[in-house]
Tab-separated table of C-alpha atoms in Angstrom:
chain	number	residue	atom	x	y	z
A	1	MET	CA	-13.186	-30.686	45.064
A	2	THR	CA	-16.573	-29.656	44.249
A	3	THR	CA	-14.847	-26.126	45.526
A	4	ALA	CA	-13.002	-26.431	42.815
A	5	LEU	CA	-15.741	-27.066	40.331
A	6	ASP	CA	-17.738	-24.985	41.342
A	7	GLY	CA	-14.796	-21.831	40.718
A	8	ARG	CA	-13.637	-23.508	37.258
A	9	ARG	CA	-18.271	-23.465	36.367
A	10	ARG	CA	-18.209	-19.635	37.396
A	11	LEU	CA	-15.457	-18.786	35.018
A	12	LEU	CA	-16.736	-20.430	32.961
A	13	ARG	CA	-19.937	-18.372	33.063
A	14	ALA	CA	-17.920	-15.266	33.476
A	15	LEU	CA	-15.532	-15.990	29.988
A	16	PHE	CA	-19.673	-16.928	28.561
A	17	GLN	CA	-20.923	-13.386	29.589
A	18	HIS	CA	-17.347	-11.884	28.578
A	19	ALA	CA	-18.153	-12.736	25.273
A	20	ARG	CA	-21.817	-13.195	24.573
A	21	PRO	CA	-21.909	-10.047	23.083
A	22	GLY	CA	-19.140	-10.193	20.473
A	23	LEU	CA	-20.932	-13.709	19.729
A	24	ALA	CA	-24.252	-11.157	18.152
A	25	PRO	CA	-22.899	-11.897	14.432
A	26	LEU	CA	-23.502	-15.716	14.958
A	27	ARG	CA	-26.975	-15.198	16.756
A	28	THR	CA	-28.601	-12.480	14.886
A	29	ASP	CA	-26.563	-12.046	11.397
A	30	ARG	CA	-28.538	-15.209	9.335
A	31	GLU	CA	-25.416	-14.679	6.240
A	32	PHE	CA	-22.697	-14.278	8.349
A	33	ARG	CA	-23.800	-17.255	10.370
A	34	THR	CA	-24.227	-19.103	7.286
A	35	PHE	CA	-21.023	-17.905	5.928
A	36	PHE	CA	-18.651	-19.197	9.254
A	37	PRO	CA	-18.924	-22.657	9.695
A	38	GLY	CA	-17.293	-23.397	6.225
A	39	TYR	CA	-15.283	-21.168	6.018
A	40	SER	CA	-13.987	-21.746	9.475
A	41	LEU	CA	-13.174	-25.477	7.665
A	42	SER	CA	-11.436	-24.067	5.019
A	43	LEU	CA	-8.414	-22.064	7.168
A	44	LEU	CA	-8.539	-25.404	8.608
A	45	GLY	CA	-7.905	-27.456	6.061
A	46	SER	CA	-5.441	-25.106	4.629
A	47	ALA	CA	-3.171	-24.403	7.750
A	48	MET	CA	-3.117	-28.347	7.428
A	49	ALA	CA	-2.242	-28.333	3.627
A	50	PRO	CA	1.220	-27.023	4.096
A	51	VAL	CA	2.398	-29.270	6.284
A	52	ALA	CA	1.134	-32.341	4.004
A	53	LEU	CA	3.169	-30.311	1.100
A	54	ALA	CA	6.315	-30.490	2.596
A	55	PHE	CA	6.320	-33.890	3.171
A	56	ALA	CA	5.391	-35.591	0.086
A	57	VAL	CA	8.083	-32.904	-1.744
A	58	LEU	CA	10.775	-33.645	0.972
A	59	HIS	CA	10.399	-37.757	0.680
A	60	GLY	CA	10.618	-37.896	-3.411
A	61	PRO	CA	13.884	-37.038	-5.457
A	62	GLY	CA	15.186	-33.154	-5.007
A	63	GLY	CA	13.918	-33.040	-1.786
A	64	ALA	CA	14.885	-29.374	-0.400
A	65	ASP	CA	15.158	-27.955	-3.493
A	66	ARG	CA	12.691	-29.136	-5.153
A	67	LEU	CA	10.034	-27.559	-2.013
A	68	GLY	CA	11.558	-24.588	-2.574
A	69	TRP	CA	10.072	-24.551	-6.350
A	70	VAL	CA	6.988	-25.186	-4.987
A	71	LEU	CA	6.801	-22.427	-3.202
A	72	THR	CA	7.913	-19.960	-4.349
A	73	ALA	CA	5.178	-22.272	-7.786
A	74	ARG	CA	2.139	-21.332	-4.945
A	75	ILE	CA	3.969	-17.585	-4.278
A	76	LEU	CA	4.095	-16.179	-7.756
A	77	PRO	CA	0.501	-16.535	-8.217
A	78	LEU	CA	-0.180	-14.404	-5.234
A	79	VAL	CA	1.808	-11.390	-6.700
A	80	LEU	CA	0.933	-11.824	-9.936
A	81	ILE	CA	-2.449	-11.923	-9.833
A	82	LEU	CA	-3.887	-10.502	-6.664
A	83	LEU	CA	-4.604	-6.947	-8.178
A	84	ALA	CA	-6.845	-8.643	-10.952
A	85	GLY	CA	-8.061	-11.196	-7.864
A	86	GLY	CA	-9.271	-7.461	-6.680
A	87	VAL	CA	-11.005	-6.131	-9.665
A	88	ALA	CA	-12.556	-9.128	-10.510
A	89	ALA	CA	-14.251	-8.795	-7.481
A	90	ASP	CA	-15.525	-5.842	-7.698
A	91	ARG	CA	-17.003	-5.509	-11.134
A	92	LEU	CA	-18.389	-9.143	-10.979
A	93	GLY	CA	-19.503	-9.224	-7.149
A	94	SER	CA	-17.171	-10.893	-3.931
A	95	ARG	CA	-19.415	-14.130	-3.762
A	96	ARG	CA	-18.900	-14.979	-7.300
A	97	VAL	CA	-15.499	-15.110	-7.482
A	98	MET	CA	-15.222	-16.575	-4.272
A	99	LEU	CA	-17.444	-19.523	-5.312
A	100	ALA	CA	-15.063	-19.770	-8.233
A	101	ALA	CA	-12.180	-19.800	-6.633
A	102	ASP	CA	-13.299	-22.124	-3.770
A	103	THR	CA	-14.221	-24.390	-6.438
A	104	VAL	CA	-11.231	-24.452	-8.367
A	105	ARG	CA	-8.944	-25.234	-5.134
A	106	CYS	CA	-10.937	-27.785	-3.849
A	107	LEU	CA	-10.570	-29.983	-7.929
A	108	SER	CA	-6.631	-28.986	-7.803
A	109	GLN	CA	-6.156	-29.944	-3.777
A	110	GLY	CA	-8.325	-33.559	-4.370
A	111	THR	CA	-6.013	-33.800	-8.058
A	112	PHE	CA	-2.897	-33.517	-5.740
A	113	ALA	CA	-4.282	-36.155	-3.224
A	114	LEU	CA	-5.275	-38.788	-5.977
A	115	LEU	CA	-2.235	-38.666	-6.757
A	116	LEU	CA	-0.167	-38.830	-3.850
A	117	LEU	CA	-2.580	-41.945	-3.167
A	118	THR	CA	-2.281	-43.411	-6.089
A	119	GLY	CA	1.475	-43.165	-6.200
A	120	HIS	CA	1.541	-41.504	-9.398
A	121	ALA	CA	2.417	-37.415	-8.435
A	122	PRO	CA	4.939	-36.443	-11.205
A	123	PHE	CA	6.655	-33.035	-10.654
A	124	TRP	CA	5.586	-30.791	-12.964
A	125	ALA	CA	1.801	-31.716	-11.753
A	126	ILE	CA	2.673	-30.551	-8.500
A	127	LEU	CA	4.039	-27.047	-9.373
A	128	THR	CA	1.223	-26.614	-11.906
A	129	LEU	CA	-1.200	-27.274	-8.361
A	130	ALA	CA	0.801	-25.971	-6.235
A	131	ALA	CA	-0.056	-22.752	-8.618
A	132	VAL	CA	-3.404	-22.868	-8.850
A	133	GLY	CA	-3.455	-23.070	-5.603
A	134	GLY	CA	-1.669	-19.822	-4.747
A	135	ALA	CA	-4.221	-18.189	-7.775
A	136	GLY	CA	-6.753	-19.070	-6.249
A	137	GLU	CA	-5.484	-17.822	-2.912
A	138	ALA	CA	-4.805	-14.890	-4.818
A	139	VAL	CA	-8.045	-13.965	-5.956
A	140	PHE	CA	-9.938	-15.297	-2.927
A	141	SER	CA	-8.357	-12.856	-0.391
A	142	PRO	CA	-9.584	-9.372	-1.413
A	143	ALA	CA	-12.988	-10.384	-2.222
A	144	LEU	CA	-13.405	-12.257	1.105
A	145	ALA	CA	-12.626	-7.901	2.561
A	146	ALA	CA	-15.193	-6.741	0.562
A	147	LEU	CA	-17.403	-9.557	1.533
A	148	ILE	CA	-17.823	-9.219	5.196
A	149	PRO	CA	-19.660	-5.708	5.543
A	150	ARG	CA	-22.871	-7.161	2.915
A	151	ILE	CA	-23.217	-10.226	4.722
A	152	SER	CA	-22.717	-7.695	8.427
A	153	PRO	CA	-23.749	-4.942	9.037
A	154	PRO	CA	-21.412	-1.801	10.277
A	155	ASP	CA	-22.469	-1.686	13.485
A	156	ARG	CA	-21.068	-5.940	13.836
A	157	LEU	CA	-17.874	-5.272	12.313
A	158	THR	CA	-15.661	-5.363	14.293
A	159	GLU	CA	-17.345	-8.320	15.934
A	160	ALA	CA	-17.595	-10.628	12.864
A	161	ASN	CA	-13.620	-9.377	12.030
A	162	THR	CA	-12.907	-10.339	15.334
A	163	LEU	CA	-14.781	-14.136	15.028
A	164	LEU	CA	-12.901	-14.341	11.785
A	165	THR	CA	-9.766	-14.082	13.111
A	166	LEU	CA	-10.120	-16.469	16.253
A	167	ALA	CA	-11.093	-18.688	13.279
A	168	ARG	CA	-8.149	-18.416	11.673
A	169	SER	CA	-5.903	-18.112	15.057
A	170	THR	CA	-7.783	-21.541	16.575
A	171	ALA	CA	-6.339	-23.279	12.535
A	172	THR	CA	-2.900	-22.064	12.727
A	173	VAL	CA	-2.836	-23.425	16.319
A	174	ALA	CA	-4.600	-26.452	15.333
A	175	GLY	CA	-3.803	-27.130	11.599
A	176	PRO	CA	-0.116	-28.366	11.603
A	177	ALA	CA	-0.122	-30.348	14.840
A	178	LEU	CA	-3.666	-32.186	13.093
A	179	ALA	CA	-1.996	-32.305	10.480
A	180	GLY	CA	1.736	-34.036	11.372
A	181	LEU	CA	-0.554	-36.612	13.199
A	182	LEU	CA	-2.719	-37.413	9.995
A	183	THR	CA	0.491	-37.285	7.754
A	184	ALA	CA	2.377	-39.541	10.346
A	185	THR	CA	-0.188	-41.672	10.502
A	186	ALA	CA	-2.502	-42.276	7.133
A	187	GLY	CA	-0.317	-39.749	4.917
A	188	PRO	CA	0.266	-36.410	3.622
A	189	GLY	CA	-2.640	-37.454	0.057
A	190	THR	CA	-5.273	-38.111	3.172
A	191	VAL	CA	-4.336	-34.805	4.369
A	192	LEU	CA	-4.952	-33.007	0.874
A	193	ALA	CA	-8.040	-34.727	0.770
A	194	LEU	CA	-9.588	-33.508	3.923
A	195	ASP	CA	-8.346	-29.838	2.367
A	196	ALA	CA	-10.401	-29.905	-0.512
A	197	ALA	CA	-13.543	-31.195	1.664
A	198	SER	CA	-13.180	-28.031	3.234
A	199	PHE	CA	-12.739	-25.984	0.163
A	200	ALA	CA	-16.200	-28.511	0.102
A	201	ALA	CA	-17.838	-26.907	2.368
A	202	SER	CA	-16.821	-23.001	1.930
A	203	VAL	CA	-18.313	-23.353	-1.533
A	204	VAL	CA	-21.523	-24.568	-0.072
A	205	ALA	CA	-21.989	-22.448	2.532
A	206	LEU	CA	-20.945	-19.868	-0.003
A	207	ALA	CA	-23.652	-20.932	-2.360
A	208	ARG	CA	-26.493	-20.541	-0.004
A	209	LEU	CA	-25.903	-17.287	0.812
A	210	THR	CA	-28.707	-15.518	-0.400
A	211	VAL	CA	-28.295	-11.715	0.113
A	212	ARG	CA	-28.081	-9.132	-2.742
A	213	LEU	CA	-24.493	-8.715	-2.804
A	214	PRO	CA	-24.318	-5.211	-4.879
A	215	VAL	CA	-21.823	-5.232	-8.470
A	216	GLY	CA	-19.385	-2.106	-8.377
A	217	GLU	CA	-20.014	-0.198	-11.631
A	218	PRO	CA	-17.675	-1.740	-14.108
A	219	GLY	CA	-15.135	0.707	-15.834
A	220	PRO	CA	-14.309	0.729	-19.434
A	221	SER	CA	-12.072	-1.395	-18.658
A	222	PHE	CA	-9.585	-3.191	-16.225
A	223	LEU	CA	-6.655	-0.962	-16.102
A	224	ALA	CA	-9.090	1.618	-15.653
A	225	ASP	CA	-10.568	0.188	-12.868
A	226	LEU	CA	-7.182	-0.426	-11.203
A	227	ARG	CA	-6.648	2.737	-11.996
A	228	ALA	CA	-9.967	3.731	-9.589
A	229	GLY	CA	-8.900	1.984	-6.752
A	230	TRP	CA	-5.494	3.128	-7.410
A	231	THR	CA	-6.555	6.238	-6.478
A	232	GLU	CA	-8.583	5.688	-3.696
A	233	PHE	CA	-5.481	3.802	-2.008
A	234	ARG	CA	-3.213	6.813	-2.281
A	235	SER	CA	-6.161	9.171	-0.887
A	236	ARG	CA	-5.398	7.762	2.400
A	237	SER	CA	-2.571	8.292	3.773
A	238	TRP	CA	-3.691	5.953	7.293
A	239	LEU	CA	-3.889	3.474	4.282
A	240	TRP	CA	-0.495	4.126	2.401
A	241	THR	CA	0.794	4.600	5.142
A	242	THR	CA	0.268	1.372	7.187
A	243	CYS	CA	1.051	-0.084	3.721
A	244	ALA	CA	4.339	1.087	3.644
A	245	HIS	CA	5.234	0.310	7.332
A	246	PHE	CA	4.284	-3.306	6.813
A	247	CYS	CA	5.983	-3.723	3.391
A	248	LEU	CA	9.475	-2.774	5.238
A	249	PHE	CA	7.887	-4.523	7.485
A	250	ASN	CA	7.734	-7.286	6.086
A	251	PHE	CA	11.385	-7.430	4.947
A	252	LEU	CA	13.966	-6.062	8.190
A	253	CYS	CA	12.212	-7.223	10.869
A	254	TRP	CA	9.154	-10.617	9.570
A	255	ALA	CA	11.343	-12.730	6.706
A	256	PRO	CA	14.769	-12.566	8.610
A	257	PHE	CA	13.237	-13.427	11.753
A	258	LEU	CA	11.194	-16.619	9.923
A	259	VAL	CA	14.539	-17.614	8.315
A	260	LEU	CA	17.138	-16.986	11.434
A	261	GLY	CA	14.855	-17.804	13.870
A	262	PRO	CA	14.289	-21.555	13.686
A	263	SER	CA	18.336	-21.740	13.577
A	264	THR	CA	18.726	-19.563	16.445
A	265	ALA	CA	16.740	-21.017	18.449
A	266	ALA	CA	17.896	-24.996	17.890
A	267	GLN	CA	21.335	-23.987	19.167
A	268	ARG	CA	20.872	-20.957	21.774
A	269	LEU	CA	17.885	-23.146	22.708
A	270	GLY	CA	17.905	-26.583	23.247
A	271	GLY	CA	16.744	-28.237	19.608
A	272	ALA	CA	14.459	-27.766	17.361
A	273	GLY	CA	11.995	-28.005	19.512
A	274	SER	CA	12.460	-24.976	21.035
A	275	TRP	CA	10.365	-23.187	17.472
A	276	GLY	CA	7.666	-25.416	17.965
A	277	LEU	CA	7.179	-23.881	21.322
A	278	ILE	CA	7.783	-20.010	20.210
A	279	MET	CA	5.579	-20.544	17.430
A	280	ALA	CA	2.261	-21.827	19.560
A	281	ALA	CA	2.260	-19.711	21.835
A	282	GLN	CA	2.191	-16.960	19.218
A	283	GLY	CA	-1.027	-18.765	17.772
A	284	ALA	CA	-2.182	-19.266	21.485
A	285	GLY	CA	-1.919	-15.113	21.618
A	286	SER	CA	-3.436	-14.866	18.867
A	287	VAL	CA	-6.527	-17.211	20.172
A	288	LEU	CA	-6.595	-15.153	23.004
A	289	ALA	CA	-6.309	-12.098	21.840
A	290	SER	CA	-9.391	-12.633	19.925
A	291	LEU	CA	-11.591	-14.015	22.706
A	292	GLY	CA	-10.481	-10.375	24.833
A	293	LEU	CA	-11.459	-8.436	21.644
A	294	LEU	CA	-15.004	-10.514	21.100
A	295	GLY	CA	-16.970	-7.410	22.144
A	296	ARG	CA	-15.077	-4.697	22.126
A	297	ARG	CA	-15.636	-1.273	19.179
A	298	PRO	CA	-11.945	1.041	20.176
A	299	ALA	CA	-12.778	4.373	19.209
A	300	HIS	CA	-9.887	4.628	17.151
A	301	PRO	CA	-9.059	1.378	15.419
A	302	VAL	CA	-5.869	2.523	12.813
A	303	ARG	CA	-4.367	3.568	16.088
A	304	LEU	CA	-4.539	0.890	18.308
A	305	ALA	CA	-4.161	-1.538	14.848
A	306	THR	CA	-0.566	0.490	14.877
A	307	ILE	CA	0.521	0.021	18.776
A	308	ALA	CA	-0.459	-3.839	18.309
A	309	SER	CA	2.242	-4.265	15.275
A	310	ALA	CA	5.241	-2.556	17.552
A	311	GLY	CA	4.160	-5.930	19.493
A	312	TRP	CA	6.491	-7.910	16.892
A	313	ALA	CA	9.638	-6.331	17.631
A	314	LEU	CA	9.499	-8.721	21.269
A	315	PRO	CA	10.260	-12.258	19.646
A	316	PRO	CA	13.378	-11.621	17.543
A	317	GLY	CA	14.925	-8.539	20.015
A	318	ALA	CA	14.817	-11.696	22.458
A	319	LEU	CA	16.892	-14.172	20.293
A	320	ALA	CA	19.105	-11.462	19.654
A	321	LEU	CA	19.392	-10.059	23.405
A	322	GLY	CA	19.741	-13.950	23.999
A	323	ALA	CA	17.122	-14.267	26.482
A	324	PRO	CA	15.903	-17.950	27.738
A	325	LEU	CA	13.373	-19.626	25.419
A	326	PRO	CA	10.428	-19.046	28.039
A	327	TRP	CA	11.097	-15.340	27.990
A	328	VAL	CA	11.329	-15.803	24.205
A	329	CYS	CA	7.511	-17.272	24.401
A	330	ALA	CA	6.647	-14.903	26.824
A	331	ALA	CA	8.328	-11.888	23.744
A	332	ALA	CA	6.501	-14.474	21.137
A	333	LEU	CA	3.013	-14.607	23.209
A	334	VAL	CA	2.875	-10.897	23.268
A	335	ALA	CA	3.620	-10.598	19.448
A	336	GLY	CA	0.361	-13.320	18.448
A	337	ALA	CA	-1.864	-10.699	20.445
A	338	GLY	CA	-0.670	-7.639	18.767
A	339	SER	CA	-1.053	-9.528	15.134
A	340	ALA	CA	-4.827	-10.443	16.219
A	341	VAL	CA	-5.828	-7.395	17.502
A	342	ASN	CA	-3.874	-4.862	14.760
A	343	GLY	CA	-5.555	-7.655	11.592
A	344	THR	CA	-9.645	-7.509	13.081
A	345	LEU	CA	-9.183	-3.530	13.486
A	346	PHE	CA	-7.243	-2.612	10.651
A	347	THR	CA	-9.272	-4.803	9.048
A	348	THR	CA	-12.891	-3.589	10.670
A	349	ALA	CA	-11.548	0.512	9.808
A	350	GLU	CA	-10.421	-0.282	5.947
A	351	GLN	CA	-14.507	-2.362	5.435
A	352	ARG	CA	-15.871	1.975	7.265
A	353	LEU	CA	-13.868	4.232	5.805
A	354	ILE	CA	-13.146	3.084	2.379
A	355	PRO	CA	-16.426	2.476	-0.721
A	356	ALA	CA	-18.043	-0.489	-0.572
A	357	ALA	CA	-17.224	-0.336	-4.412
A	358	ALA	CA	-13.488	-0.084	-4.619
A	359	GLN	CA	-13.435	-2.567	-1.100
A	360	ALA	CA	-11.997	-5.687	-3.108
A	361	ARG	CA	-9.572	-3.322	-5.100
A	362	VAL	CA	-7.929	-1.574	-1.862
A	363	ALA	CA	-7.930	-4.931	0.017
A	364	ALA	CA	-5.530	-6.153	-3.256
A	365	TYR	CA	-3.111	-2.859	-3.443
A	366	GLY	CA	-3.062	-3.088	0.548
A	367	SER	CA	-1.556	-6.791	0.782
A	368	LEU	CA	0.208	-6.618	-2.482
A	369	GLY	CA	1.616	-3.327	-0.726
A	370	ALA	CA	2.837	-5.370	2.406
A	371	PHE	CA	3.720	-8.574	1.375
A	372	VAL	CA	6.116	-7.432	-2.633
A	373	LEU	CA	9.473	-7.418	-0.394
A	374	GLY	CA	8.822	-9.827	1.798
A	375	PRO	CA	10.010	-12.428	-0.791
A	376	LEU	CA	13.342	-10.608	-1.023
A	377	GLY	CA	13.634	-10.122	3.149
A	378	LEU	CA	13.589	-14.305	3.109
A	379	ALA	CA	16.343	-14.618	-0.270
A	380	ALA	CA	18.617	-11.830	1.607
A	381	ALA	CA	18.214	-13.196	5.630
A	382	GLY	CA	20.763	-15.205	5.282
A	383	PRO	CA	22.859	-14.478	3.498
A	384	VAL	CA	23.163	-10.825	6.038
A	385	ALA	CA	23.186	-12.806	8.477
A	386	ALA	CA	26.489	-14.606	7.155
A	387	LEU	CA	27.690	-10.983	7.542
A	388	PHE	CA	26.345	-9.348	10.002
A	389	GLY	CA	25.924	-12.081	12.483
A	390	SER	CA	22.352	-13.208	12.732
A	391	ALA	CA	21.971	-11.445	16.631
A	392	THR	CA	22.631	-7.944	14.245
A	393	VAL	CA	20.665	-9.057	11.752
A	394	LEU	CA	17.706	-9.573	14.171
A	395	GLY	CA	17.919	-6.912	16.476
A	396	LEU	CA	18.714	-4.460	13.867
A	397	GLY	CA	15.316	-5.222	12.793
A	398	ALA	CA	13.619	-5.239	16.160
A	399	LEU	CA	14.621	-2.045	16.627
A	400	TRP	CA	13.794	-0.757	13.487
A	401	LEU	CA	10.585	-2.261	14.052
A	402	LEU	CA	9.712	-0.137	17.279
A	403	LEU	CA	10.885	3.205	15.090
A	404	ALA	CA	8.669	2.695	12.346
A	405	THR	CA	5.660	2.357	14.491
A	406	THR	CA	7.010	5.265	16.628
A	407	ALA	CA	7.177	7.591	13.062
A	408	VAL	CA	3.553	6.705	11.897
A	409	LEU	CA	1.789	7.085	14.730
A	410	THR	CA	3.215	10.741	14.005
A	411	VAL	CA	0.913	10.478	10.922
A	412	PRO	CA	-1.690	12.946	11.750
A	413	SER	CA	-4.905	10.434	10.289
A	414	VAL	CA	-3.635	7.127	11.654
A	415	ARG	CA	-3.685	8.997	15.128
A	416	ARG	CA	-7.405	10.381	14.578
A	417	ASN	CA	-8.930	6.793	13.101
């Protein structure tokens, strides 16, 4: 008993010693330490909200059809407002824009919670509040990319982004499980109230930042700023090449996996619970990879991030080949790890290699390019699978990703950076 306890203590000490260098932003960077807790809470709230939203809509009239409309209402602003959010962050300052976005999201989720708790939630109000939440996210996301280099020194950007990825991964794993429990016991309104409170925590953290964040020199017009951001984006071959890579990945591989994966798992792997295990394995892989990245600074982050993206070929490939559940879960674990490595290192590379005054706009172009075909992939996956079979669609998506990743790695600037 004592020997086993001593062994666990030694393991914990070893893990702490490994992670200690990666925790430097929390120990020494006051601004990052101020920002991190509030942002982490908002991530947890955001991971809980979709579960509550789904239950709130599905239990009302219209069911799944209305849920589709609500999800569309949330996604559309992300596509339509993302570039405007990037311009606003570079013109006005990322902190100001993030404060405004999270204040709006706090109020919208609080209003949504109140409507559900009082039993008066008309569908038009749900659609409107979903759209407001999507607009807030569209404004917040590019501003976040520009904020981190201002609150963490250049030599600790990798560590800061790794900690943010770790918080995001942990929220992705814990949020839905916690939301399911709370929705069953206290109702979806309570979960959305907690989400509103998490945005309030983020607002407080952002308001406490004291570092003077530079505001980019605005161009003569909004369109001029958009053009300047586009010039910065297209002038870097590693950036637009990887963006195109992720655009087609989301269309050909990720979207079909999201649509066809649950039904394939339910039919072949013992029921709907198997899909939950696969998603849990993905989240666990992301958490483990984030822990492994703490304190590490790869010399070629873009190259390693691109290689890591190939891990996402494994889960759809395993399903296409009829692999047993343990193997599919192992594939999802590797894919989750690759996702964490890719997101952390690619974000760090953008923050180091792109001028500060254009970072939010460039991040907005990258996000828009990466996800613009995602909705089309989600819509097309089912009909295409009906013609050719789910295994064929999943397998071809996995094969395409492996070939495309190899092709992207032939680009000199991708290998060099």
